[in-house]
Coordinates of C-alpha atoms in Angstrom, one line a residue:
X1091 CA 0.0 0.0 0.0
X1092 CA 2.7 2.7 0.6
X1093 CA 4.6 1.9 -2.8
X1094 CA 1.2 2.1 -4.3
X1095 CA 0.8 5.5 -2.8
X1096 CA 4.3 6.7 -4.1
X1097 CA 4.6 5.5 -6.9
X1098 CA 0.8 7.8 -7.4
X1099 CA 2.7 10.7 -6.3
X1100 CA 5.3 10.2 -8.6
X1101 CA 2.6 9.3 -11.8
X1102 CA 1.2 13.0 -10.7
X1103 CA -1.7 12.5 -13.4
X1104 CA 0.1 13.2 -16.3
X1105 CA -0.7 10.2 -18.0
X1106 CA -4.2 11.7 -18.8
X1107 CA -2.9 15.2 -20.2
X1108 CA -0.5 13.5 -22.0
X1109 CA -2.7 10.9 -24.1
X1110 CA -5.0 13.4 -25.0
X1111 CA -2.3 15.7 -26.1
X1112 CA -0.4 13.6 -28.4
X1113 CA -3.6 11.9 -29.4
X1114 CA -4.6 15.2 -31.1
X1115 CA -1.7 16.6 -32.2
X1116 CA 1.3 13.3 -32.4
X1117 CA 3.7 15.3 -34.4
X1118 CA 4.6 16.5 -30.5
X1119 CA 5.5 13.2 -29.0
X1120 CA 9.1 13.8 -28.3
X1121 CA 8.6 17.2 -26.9
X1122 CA 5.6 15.6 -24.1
X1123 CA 7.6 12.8 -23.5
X1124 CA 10.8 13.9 -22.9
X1125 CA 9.6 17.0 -20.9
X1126 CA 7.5 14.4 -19.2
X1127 CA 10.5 12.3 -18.5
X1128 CA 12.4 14.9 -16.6
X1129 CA 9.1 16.0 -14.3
X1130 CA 8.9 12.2 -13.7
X1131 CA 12.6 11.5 -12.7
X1132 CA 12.8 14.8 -10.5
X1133 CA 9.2 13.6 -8.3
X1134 CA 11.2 9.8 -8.2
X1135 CA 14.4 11.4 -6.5
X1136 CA 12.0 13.3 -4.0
X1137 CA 9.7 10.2 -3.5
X1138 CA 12.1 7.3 -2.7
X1139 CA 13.8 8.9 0.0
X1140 CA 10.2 10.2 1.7
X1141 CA 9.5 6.4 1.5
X1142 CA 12.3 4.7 3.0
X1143 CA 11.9 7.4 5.9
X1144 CA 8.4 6.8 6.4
X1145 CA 9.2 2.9 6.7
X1146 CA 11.5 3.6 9.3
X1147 CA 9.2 5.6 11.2
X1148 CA 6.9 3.1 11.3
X1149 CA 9.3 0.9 13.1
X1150 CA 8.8 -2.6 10.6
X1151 CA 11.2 -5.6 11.1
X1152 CA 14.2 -5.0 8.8
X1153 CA 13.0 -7.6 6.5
X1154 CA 9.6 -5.7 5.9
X1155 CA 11.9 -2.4 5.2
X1156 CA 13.9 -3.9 3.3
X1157 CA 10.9 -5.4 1.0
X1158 CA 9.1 -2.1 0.6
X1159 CA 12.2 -0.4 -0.4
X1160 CA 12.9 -3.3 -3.5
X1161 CA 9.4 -2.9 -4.2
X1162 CA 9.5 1.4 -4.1
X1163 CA 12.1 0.7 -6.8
X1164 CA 10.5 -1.6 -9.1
X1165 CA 7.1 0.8 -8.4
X1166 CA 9.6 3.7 -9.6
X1167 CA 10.7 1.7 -12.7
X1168 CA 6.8 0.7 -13.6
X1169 CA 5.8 4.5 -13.7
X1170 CA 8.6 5.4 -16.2
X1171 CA 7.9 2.5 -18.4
X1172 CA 4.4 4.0 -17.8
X1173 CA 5.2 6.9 -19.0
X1174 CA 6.5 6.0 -22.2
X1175 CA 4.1 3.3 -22.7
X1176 CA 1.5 6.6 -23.1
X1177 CA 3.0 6.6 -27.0
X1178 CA 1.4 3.3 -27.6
X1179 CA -2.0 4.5 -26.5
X1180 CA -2.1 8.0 -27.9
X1181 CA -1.3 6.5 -31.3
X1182 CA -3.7 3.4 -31.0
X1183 CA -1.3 0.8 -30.9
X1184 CA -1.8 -0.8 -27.3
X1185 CA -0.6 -4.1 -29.0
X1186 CA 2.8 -3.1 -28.1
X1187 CA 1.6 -2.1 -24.4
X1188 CA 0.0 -5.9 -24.3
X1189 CA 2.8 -7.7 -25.3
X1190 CA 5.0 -5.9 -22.6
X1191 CA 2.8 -6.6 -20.0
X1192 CA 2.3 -10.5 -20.5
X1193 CA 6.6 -11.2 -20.9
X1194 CA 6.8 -9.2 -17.8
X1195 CA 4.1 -11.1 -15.8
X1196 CA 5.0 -14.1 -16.7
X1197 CA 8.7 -13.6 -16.2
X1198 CA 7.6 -12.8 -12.4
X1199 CA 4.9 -15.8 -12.4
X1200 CA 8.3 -18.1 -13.8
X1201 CA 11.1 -17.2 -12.0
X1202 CA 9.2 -15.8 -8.9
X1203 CA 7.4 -19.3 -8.4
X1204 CA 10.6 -20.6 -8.7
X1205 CA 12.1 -18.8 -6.1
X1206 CA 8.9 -19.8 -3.7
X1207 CA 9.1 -23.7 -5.1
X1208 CA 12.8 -23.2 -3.3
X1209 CA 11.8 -21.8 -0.4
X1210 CA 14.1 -18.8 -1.1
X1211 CA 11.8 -16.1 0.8
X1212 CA 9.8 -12.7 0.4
X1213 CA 12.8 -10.7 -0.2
X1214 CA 14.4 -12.6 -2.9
X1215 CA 10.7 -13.0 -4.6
X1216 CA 10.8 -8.9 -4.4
X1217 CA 13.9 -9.0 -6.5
X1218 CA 12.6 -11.0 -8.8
X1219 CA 9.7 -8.3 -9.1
X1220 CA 12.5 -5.9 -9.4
X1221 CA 13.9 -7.3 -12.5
X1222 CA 10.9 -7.8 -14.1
X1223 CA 10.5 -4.0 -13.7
X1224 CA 13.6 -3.7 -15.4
X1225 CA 12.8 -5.8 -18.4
X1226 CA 8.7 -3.9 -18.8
X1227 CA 11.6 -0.3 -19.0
X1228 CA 13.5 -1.7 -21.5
X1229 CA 11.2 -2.7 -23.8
X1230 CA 8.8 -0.2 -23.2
X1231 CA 11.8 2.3 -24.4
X1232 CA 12.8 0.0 -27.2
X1233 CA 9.5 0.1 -28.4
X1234 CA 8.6 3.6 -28.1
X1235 CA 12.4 4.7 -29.9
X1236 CA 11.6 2.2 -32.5
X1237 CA 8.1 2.5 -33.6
X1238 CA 7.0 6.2 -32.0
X1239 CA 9.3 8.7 -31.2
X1240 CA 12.7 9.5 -29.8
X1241 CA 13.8 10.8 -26.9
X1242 CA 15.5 14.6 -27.3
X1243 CA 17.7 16.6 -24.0
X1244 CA 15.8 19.5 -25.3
X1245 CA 13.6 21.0 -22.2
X1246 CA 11.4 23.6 -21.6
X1247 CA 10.2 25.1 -18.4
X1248 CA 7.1 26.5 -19.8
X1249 CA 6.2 23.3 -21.4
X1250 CA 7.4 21.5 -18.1
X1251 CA 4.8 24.2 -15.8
X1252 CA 2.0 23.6 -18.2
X1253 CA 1.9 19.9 -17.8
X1254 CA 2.2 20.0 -14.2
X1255 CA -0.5 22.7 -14.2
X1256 CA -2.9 20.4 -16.5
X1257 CA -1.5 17.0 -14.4
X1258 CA -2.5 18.3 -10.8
X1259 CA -5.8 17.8 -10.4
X1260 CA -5.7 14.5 -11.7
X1261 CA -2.6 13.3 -9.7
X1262 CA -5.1 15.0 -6.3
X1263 CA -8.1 12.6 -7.8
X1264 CA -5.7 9.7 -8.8
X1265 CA -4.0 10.0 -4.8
X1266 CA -7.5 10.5 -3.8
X1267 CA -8.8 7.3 -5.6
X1268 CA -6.5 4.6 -4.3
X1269 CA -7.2 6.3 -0.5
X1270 CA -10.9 5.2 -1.4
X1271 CA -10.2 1.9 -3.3
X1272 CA -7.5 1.4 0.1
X1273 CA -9.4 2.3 2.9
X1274 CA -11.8 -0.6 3.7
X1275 CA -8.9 -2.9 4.1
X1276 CA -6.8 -0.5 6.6
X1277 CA -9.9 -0.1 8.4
X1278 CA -11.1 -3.3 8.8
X1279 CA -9.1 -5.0 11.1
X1280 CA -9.7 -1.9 13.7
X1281 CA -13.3 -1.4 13.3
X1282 CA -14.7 -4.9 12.8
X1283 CA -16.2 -6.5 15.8
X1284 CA -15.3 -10.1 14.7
X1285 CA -13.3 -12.0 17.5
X1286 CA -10.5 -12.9 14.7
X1287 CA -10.5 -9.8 12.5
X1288 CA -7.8 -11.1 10.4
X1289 CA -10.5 -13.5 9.1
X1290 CA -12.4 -10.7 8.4
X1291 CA -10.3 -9.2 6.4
X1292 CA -8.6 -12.4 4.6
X1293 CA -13.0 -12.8 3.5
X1294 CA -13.3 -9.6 2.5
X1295 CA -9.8 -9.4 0.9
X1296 CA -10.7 -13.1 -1.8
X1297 CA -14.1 -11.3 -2.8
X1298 CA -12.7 -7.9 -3.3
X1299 CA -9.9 -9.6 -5.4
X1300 CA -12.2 -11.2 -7.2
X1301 CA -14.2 -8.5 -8.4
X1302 CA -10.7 -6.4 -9.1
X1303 CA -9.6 -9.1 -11.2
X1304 CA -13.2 -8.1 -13.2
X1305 CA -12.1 -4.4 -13.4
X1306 CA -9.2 -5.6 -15.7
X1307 CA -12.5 -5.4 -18.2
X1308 CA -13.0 -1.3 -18.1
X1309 CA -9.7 -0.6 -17.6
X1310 CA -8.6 -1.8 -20.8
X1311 CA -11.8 -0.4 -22.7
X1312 CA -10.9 3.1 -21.2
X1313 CA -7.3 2.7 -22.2
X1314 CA -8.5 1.7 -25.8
X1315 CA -11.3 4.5 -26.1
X1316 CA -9.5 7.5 -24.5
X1317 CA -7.2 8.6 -27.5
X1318 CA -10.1 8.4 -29.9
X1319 CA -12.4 10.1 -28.1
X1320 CA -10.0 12.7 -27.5
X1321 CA -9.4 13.2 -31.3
X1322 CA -13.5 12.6 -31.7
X1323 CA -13.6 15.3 -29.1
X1324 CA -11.5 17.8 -30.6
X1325 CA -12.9 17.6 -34.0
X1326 CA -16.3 16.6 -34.3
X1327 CA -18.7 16.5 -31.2
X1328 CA -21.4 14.3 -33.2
X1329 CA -18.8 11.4 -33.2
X1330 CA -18.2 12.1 -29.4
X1331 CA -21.4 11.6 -28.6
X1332 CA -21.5 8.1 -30.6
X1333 CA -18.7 6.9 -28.4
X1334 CA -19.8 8.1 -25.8
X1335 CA -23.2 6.0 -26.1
X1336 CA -21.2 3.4 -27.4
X1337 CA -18.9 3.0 -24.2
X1338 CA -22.5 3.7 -21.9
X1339 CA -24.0 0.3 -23.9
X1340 CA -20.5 -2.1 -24.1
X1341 CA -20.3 -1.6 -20.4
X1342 CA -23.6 -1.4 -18.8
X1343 CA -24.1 -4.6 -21.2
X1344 CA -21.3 -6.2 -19.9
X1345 CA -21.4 -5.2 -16.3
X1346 CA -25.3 -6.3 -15.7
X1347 CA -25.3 -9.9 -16.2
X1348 CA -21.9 -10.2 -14.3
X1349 CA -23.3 -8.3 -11.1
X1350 CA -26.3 -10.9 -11.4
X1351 CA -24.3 -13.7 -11.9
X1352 CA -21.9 -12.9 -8.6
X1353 CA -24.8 -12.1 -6.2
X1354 CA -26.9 -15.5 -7.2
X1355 CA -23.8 -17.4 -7.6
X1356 CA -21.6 -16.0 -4.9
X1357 CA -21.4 -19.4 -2.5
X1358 CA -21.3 -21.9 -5.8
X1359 CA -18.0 -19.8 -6.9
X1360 CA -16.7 -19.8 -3.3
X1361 CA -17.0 -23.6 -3.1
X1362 CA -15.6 -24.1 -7.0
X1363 CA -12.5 -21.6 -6.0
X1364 CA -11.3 -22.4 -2.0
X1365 CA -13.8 -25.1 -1.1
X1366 CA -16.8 -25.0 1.9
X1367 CA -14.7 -26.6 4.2
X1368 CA -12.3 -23.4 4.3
X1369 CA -14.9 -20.7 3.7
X1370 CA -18.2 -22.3 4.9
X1371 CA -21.6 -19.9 4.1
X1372 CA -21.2 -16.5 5.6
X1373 CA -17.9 -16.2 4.9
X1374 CA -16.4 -14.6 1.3
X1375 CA -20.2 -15.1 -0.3
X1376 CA -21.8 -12.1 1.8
X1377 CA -19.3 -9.6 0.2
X1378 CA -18.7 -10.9 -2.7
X1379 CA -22.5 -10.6 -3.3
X1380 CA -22.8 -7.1 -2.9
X1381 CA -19.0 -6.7 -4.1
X1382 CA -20.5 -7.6 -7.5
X1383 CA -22.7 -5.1 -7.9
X1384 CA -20.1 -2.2 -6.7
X1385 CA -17.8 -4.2 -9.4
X1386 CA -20.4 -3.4 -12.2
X1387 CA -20.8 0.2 -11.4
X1388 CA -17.4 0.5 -11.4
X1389 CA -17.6 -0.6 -15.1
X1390 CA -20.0 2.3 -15.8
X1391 CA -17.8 5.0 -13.4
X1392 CA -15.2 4.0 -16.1
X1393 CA -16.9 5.9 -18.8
X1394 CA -17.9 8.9 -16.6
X1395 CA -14.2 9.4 -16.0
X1396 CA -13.0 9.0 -19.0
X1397 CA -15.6 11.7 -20.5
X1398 CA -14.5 13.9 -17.0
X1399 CA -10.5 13.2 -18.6
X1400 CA -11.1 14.1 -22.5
X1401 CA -13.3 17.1 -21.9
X1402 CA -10.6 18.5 -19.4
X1403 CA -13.3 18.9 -16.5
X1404 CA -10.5 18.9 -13.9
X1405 CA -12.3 20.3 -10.7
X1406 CA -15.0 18.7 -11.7
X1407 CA -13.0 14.8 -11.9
X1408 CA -11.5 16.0 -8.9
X1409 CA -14.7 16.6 -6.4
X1410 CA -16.2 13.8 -8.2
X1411 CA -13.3 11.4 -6.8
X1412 CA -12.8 13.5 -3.3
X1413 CA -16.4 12.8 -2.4
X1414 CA -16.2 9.8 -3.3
X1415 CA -13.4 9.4 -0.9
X1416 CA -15.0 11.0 2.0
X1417 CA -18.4 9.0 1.2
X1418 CA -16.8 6.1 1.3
X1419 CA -14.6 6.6 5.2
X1420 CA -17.7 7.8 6.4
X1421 CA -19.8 4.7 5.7
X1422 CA -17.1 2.3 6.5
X1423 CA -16.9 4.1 9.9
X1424 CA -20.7 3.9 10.3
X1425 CA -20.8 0.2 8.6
X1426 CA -18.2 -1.8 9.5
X1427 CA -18.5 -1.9 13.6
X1428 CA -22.2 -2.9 12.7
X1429 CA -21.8 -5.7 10.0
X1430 CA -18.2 -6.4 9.6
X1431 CA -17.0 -6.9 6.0
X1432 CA -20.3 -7.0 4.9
X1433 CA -20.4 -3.4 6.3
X1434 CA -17.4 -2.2 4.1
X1435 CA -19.4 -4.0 0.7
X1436 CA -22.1 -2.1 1.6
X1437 CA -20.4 1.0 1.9
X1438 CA -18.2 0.6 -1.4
X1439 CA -22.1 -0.4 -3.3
X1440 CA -23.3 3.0 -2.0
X1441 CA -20.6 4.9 -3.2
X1442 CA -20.3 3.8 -6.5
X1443 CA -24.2 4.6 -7.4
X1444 CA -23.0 7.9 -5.6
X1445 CA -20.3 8.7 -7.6
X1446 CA -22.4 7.4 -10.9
X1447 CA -25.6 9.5 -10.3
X1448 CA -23.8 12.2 -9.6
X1449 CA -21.3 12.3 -12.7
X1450 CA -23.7 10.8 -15.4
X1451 CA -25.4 13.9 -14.3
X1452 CA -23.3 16.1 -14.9
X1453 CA -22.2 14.9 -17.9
X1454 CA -25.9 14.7 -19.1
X1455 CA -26.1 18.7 -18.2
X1456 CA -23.0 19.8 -19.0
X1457 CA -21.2 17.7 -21.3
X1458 CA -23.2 15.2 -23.8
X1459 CA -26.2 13.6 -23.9
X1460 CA -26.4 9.8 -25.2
X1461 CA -28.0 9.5 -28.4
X1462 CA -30.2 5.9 -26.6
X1463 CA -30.9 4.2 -23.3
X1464 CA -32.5 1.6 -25.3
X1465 CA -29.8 -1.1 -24.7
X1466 CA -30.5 -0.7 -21.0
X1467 CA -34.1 -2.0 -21.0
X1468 CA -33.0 -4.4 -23.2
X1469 CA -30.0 -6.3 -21.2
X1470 CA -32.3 -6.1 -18.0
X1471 CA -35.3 -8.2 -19.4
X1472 CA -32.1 -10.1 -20.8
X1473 CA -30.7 -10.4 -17.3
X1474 CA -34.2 -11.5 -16.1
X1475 CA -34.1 -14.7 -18.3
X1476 CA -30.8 -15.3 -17.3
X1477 CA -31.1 -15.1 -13.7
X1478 CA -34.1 -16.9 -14.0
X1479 CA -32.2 -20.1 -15.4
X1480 CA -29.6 -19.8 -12.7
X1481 CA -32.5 -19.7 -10.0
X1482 CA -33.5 -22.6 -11.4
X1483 CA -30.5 -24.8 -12.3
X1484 CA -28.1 -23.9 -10.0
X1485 CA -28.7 -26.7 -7.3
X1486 CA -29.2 -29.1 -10.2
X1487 CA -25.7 -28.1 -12.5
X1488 CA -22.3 -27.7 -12.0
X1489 CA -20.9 -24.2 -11.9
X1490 CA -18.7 -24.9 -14.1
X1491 CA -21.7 -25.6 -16.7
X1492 CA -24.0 -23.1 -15.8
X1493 CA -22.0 -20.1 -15.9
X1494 CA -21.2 -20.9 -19.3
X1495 CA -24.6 -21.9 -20.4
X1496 CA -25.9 -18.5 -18.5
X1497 CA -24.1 -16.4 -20.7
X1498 CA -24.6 -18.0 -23.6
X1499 CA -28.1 -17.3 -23.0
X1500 CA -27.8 -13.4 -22.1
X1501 CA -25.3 -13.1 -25.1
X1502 CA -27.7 -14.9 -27.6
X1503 CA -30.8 -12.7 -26.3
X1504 CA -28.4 -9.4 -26.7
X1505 CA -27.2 -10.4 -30.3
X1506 CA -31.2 -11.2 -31.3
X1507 CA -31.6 -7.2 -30.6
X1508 CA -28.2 -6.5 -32.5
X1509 CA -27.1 -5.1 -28.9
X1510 CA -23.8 -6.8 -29.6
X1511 CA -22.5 -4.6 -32.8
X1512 CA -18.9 -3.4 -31.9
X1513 CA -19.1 -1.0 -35.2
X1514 CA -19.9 2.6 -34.9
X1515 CA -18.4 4.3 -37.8
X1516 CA -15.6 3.0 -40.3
X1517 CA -12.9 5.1 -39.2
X1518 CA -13.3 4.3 -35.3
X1519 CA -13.9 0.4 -35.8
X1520 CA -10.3 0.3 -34.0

């Protein structure tokens, strides 16, 4: 949690300025990038020392310091590969991004099994992270010198004080945003009345892991949409407003049947994934019931804050996200005391349809209106059938079966209505 809080200080929200920039105008690659570069090595020499102090203040076993300072560089390393990974999604190539991110988890998921297999410990598994951090920065630089852009020592201050200006409110929302994603888990083990609240938390820690692991589904849509929006953003609003619908019906389709299919499935998964004996009824099912549901408006909070990014609606993204925040401590205070991790589900369901409500509004008055809510009604009566057929089988079919079989059914009902059309015009089919 404390590299993950760095290494945000040290991202300081340029990534957004800088992929709508260069989507719109990629002729200035090099000058973004490298001017970007320098900001970004400057906030790393100020962060890693901050971090390594704050470790020893909190008075860990040497190991555990020892650990997070590894892992503070390999967070350090991951941020400037980040950086120049931006290329590949400004110019709509995110090929190149996936390729770097597979060899480098596997080279961890290889080597670092290895290195538990031998009963090496922690430490020498956080090396191993290390130099997979190493190998994401070299060929994330490889790749950007050979297919985008070079590098150039020519800086400018200006340039530097204008990225930093548009960067800030997004590197306040993104520090913001991993306090609220952060918090329930902190909090847990101090406010839940459970006798063993490390249980608590190790139930509430599987669901939410879960349902992150789900997230992987937005994030990658967002990353793929954001430089074309931009560009349809800065040139012709009618096509805005098409992808804009467009990401509204791809996710709310998407997210729908999956929030159904975790909250009626919840304790068949648990029992396919860890077993009853472990995690007996009342256990990881309670959260990851209601988990689901904040997992799917998560999907749709994607889209709001990706429109909130390409329009440039900085305070806006940012007291959208701080609320957010404080919405989300509050309840947990309130919550968890009362119902334990179920307490801190609850809490992260109410703040999602917070933060939704509130920023489709906005958007809707401010911003764009979708063209169609059609698809909604549509994937709900779809989500009817389907949940009716899990009602109804799951105590007679495997999990294994029906969850396949479920979809099918929600996917053929949605491709009937031709809600499944990926097109929207020729020259944004990418």
């Amino acid at each position: 949690a404390v590299t993950n809080i760095m290494a945000i200080s040290v991202v300081f929200g340029m990534h957004v300025p800088l992929v709508r920039e260069i989507s719109v105008a990629r002729d200035k690659a090099r000058d973004y990038i490298s001017n970007a570069l320098a900001i970004r090595i400057f906030l790393s020499l100020l962060a890693m020392p901050i971090l390594i102090g704050v470790v020893y203040l909190l008075d860990r076993p040497q190991e555990i310091v020892s650990m997070v300072i590894v892992l503070g560089g390999s967070e350090i390393l991951n941020v400037i590969a980040q950086l120049f990974r931006c290329t590949f999604r400004a110019f709509e190539e995110m090929k190149f991004e996936a390729i770097i991110v597979i060899t480098e988890r596997i080279s961890v998921f290889l080597f670092g099994g290895a290195v538990v297999v031998l009963g090496y410990g922690l430490l020498t598994f956080c090396a191993v992270v290390l130099a997979a951090s190493m190998l994401n920065l070299s060929l994330s630089l490889w790749f950007m010198m050979h297919k985008f852009t070079k590098l150039t020592l020519k800086l400018s201050f200006p340039f530097c004080r204008e990225l930093l200006a548009q960067s800030l409110p997004f590197a306040l929302g993104g520090i913001s945003n991993i306090i609220y994603f952060r918090i329930d888990t902190v909090i847990l083990p101090s406010l839940a009345r459970a006798a063993d609240s490390q249980a608590v938390v190790a139930w509430y820690g599987l669901a939410y892991s879960l349902v992150t692991a789900l997230t992987i589904i937005p994030g990658a849509f967002t990353n793929a949409v954001f430089p074309v929006m931009s560009r349809a953003f800065a040139q012709q609003k009618s096509d805005f407003q098409q992808l804009y619908t467009h990401s509204l019906r791809l996710m709310f389709i998407t997210a729908l049947p999956i929030a159904v299919g975790l909250t009626m499935l919840a304790q068949e998964i648990v029992s396919l994934l860890w077993g009853n004996a472990l995690y007996p009824p009342g256990t990881i099912d309670v959260a990851l019931r209601l988990l689901g549901w904040a997992g799917g408006l998560i999907f749709l909070n994607g889209v709001v804050v990706i429109v909130l990014r390409v329009t440039d609606r900085r305070l806006a993204f940012v007291g959208l996200i701080g609320t957010g925040m404080v919405v989300n401590i509050l309840l947990n205070v309130l919550l968890v005391p009362r119902f334990n991790h179920q307490g801190a589900a609850i809490a992260m369901v109410i703040t999602e349809a917070a933060m939704f409500v509130v920023g489709f509004a906005y958007i809707h008055r401010n911003i764009v209106k979708p063209d169609r809510i059609t698809f909604a009604f549509k994937s709900i009566v779809a989500c009817i059938v389907m949940g009716s057929i899990l009602w109804l089988l799951r105590d007679r079919v495997p999990v294994w079966i029906l969850i396949p079989l479920a979809g099918a059914v929600y996917a053929g009902m949605m491709l009937w209505w031709r809600e499944l059309n990926l097109k929207i015009q020729d020259r944004y089919e990418r």
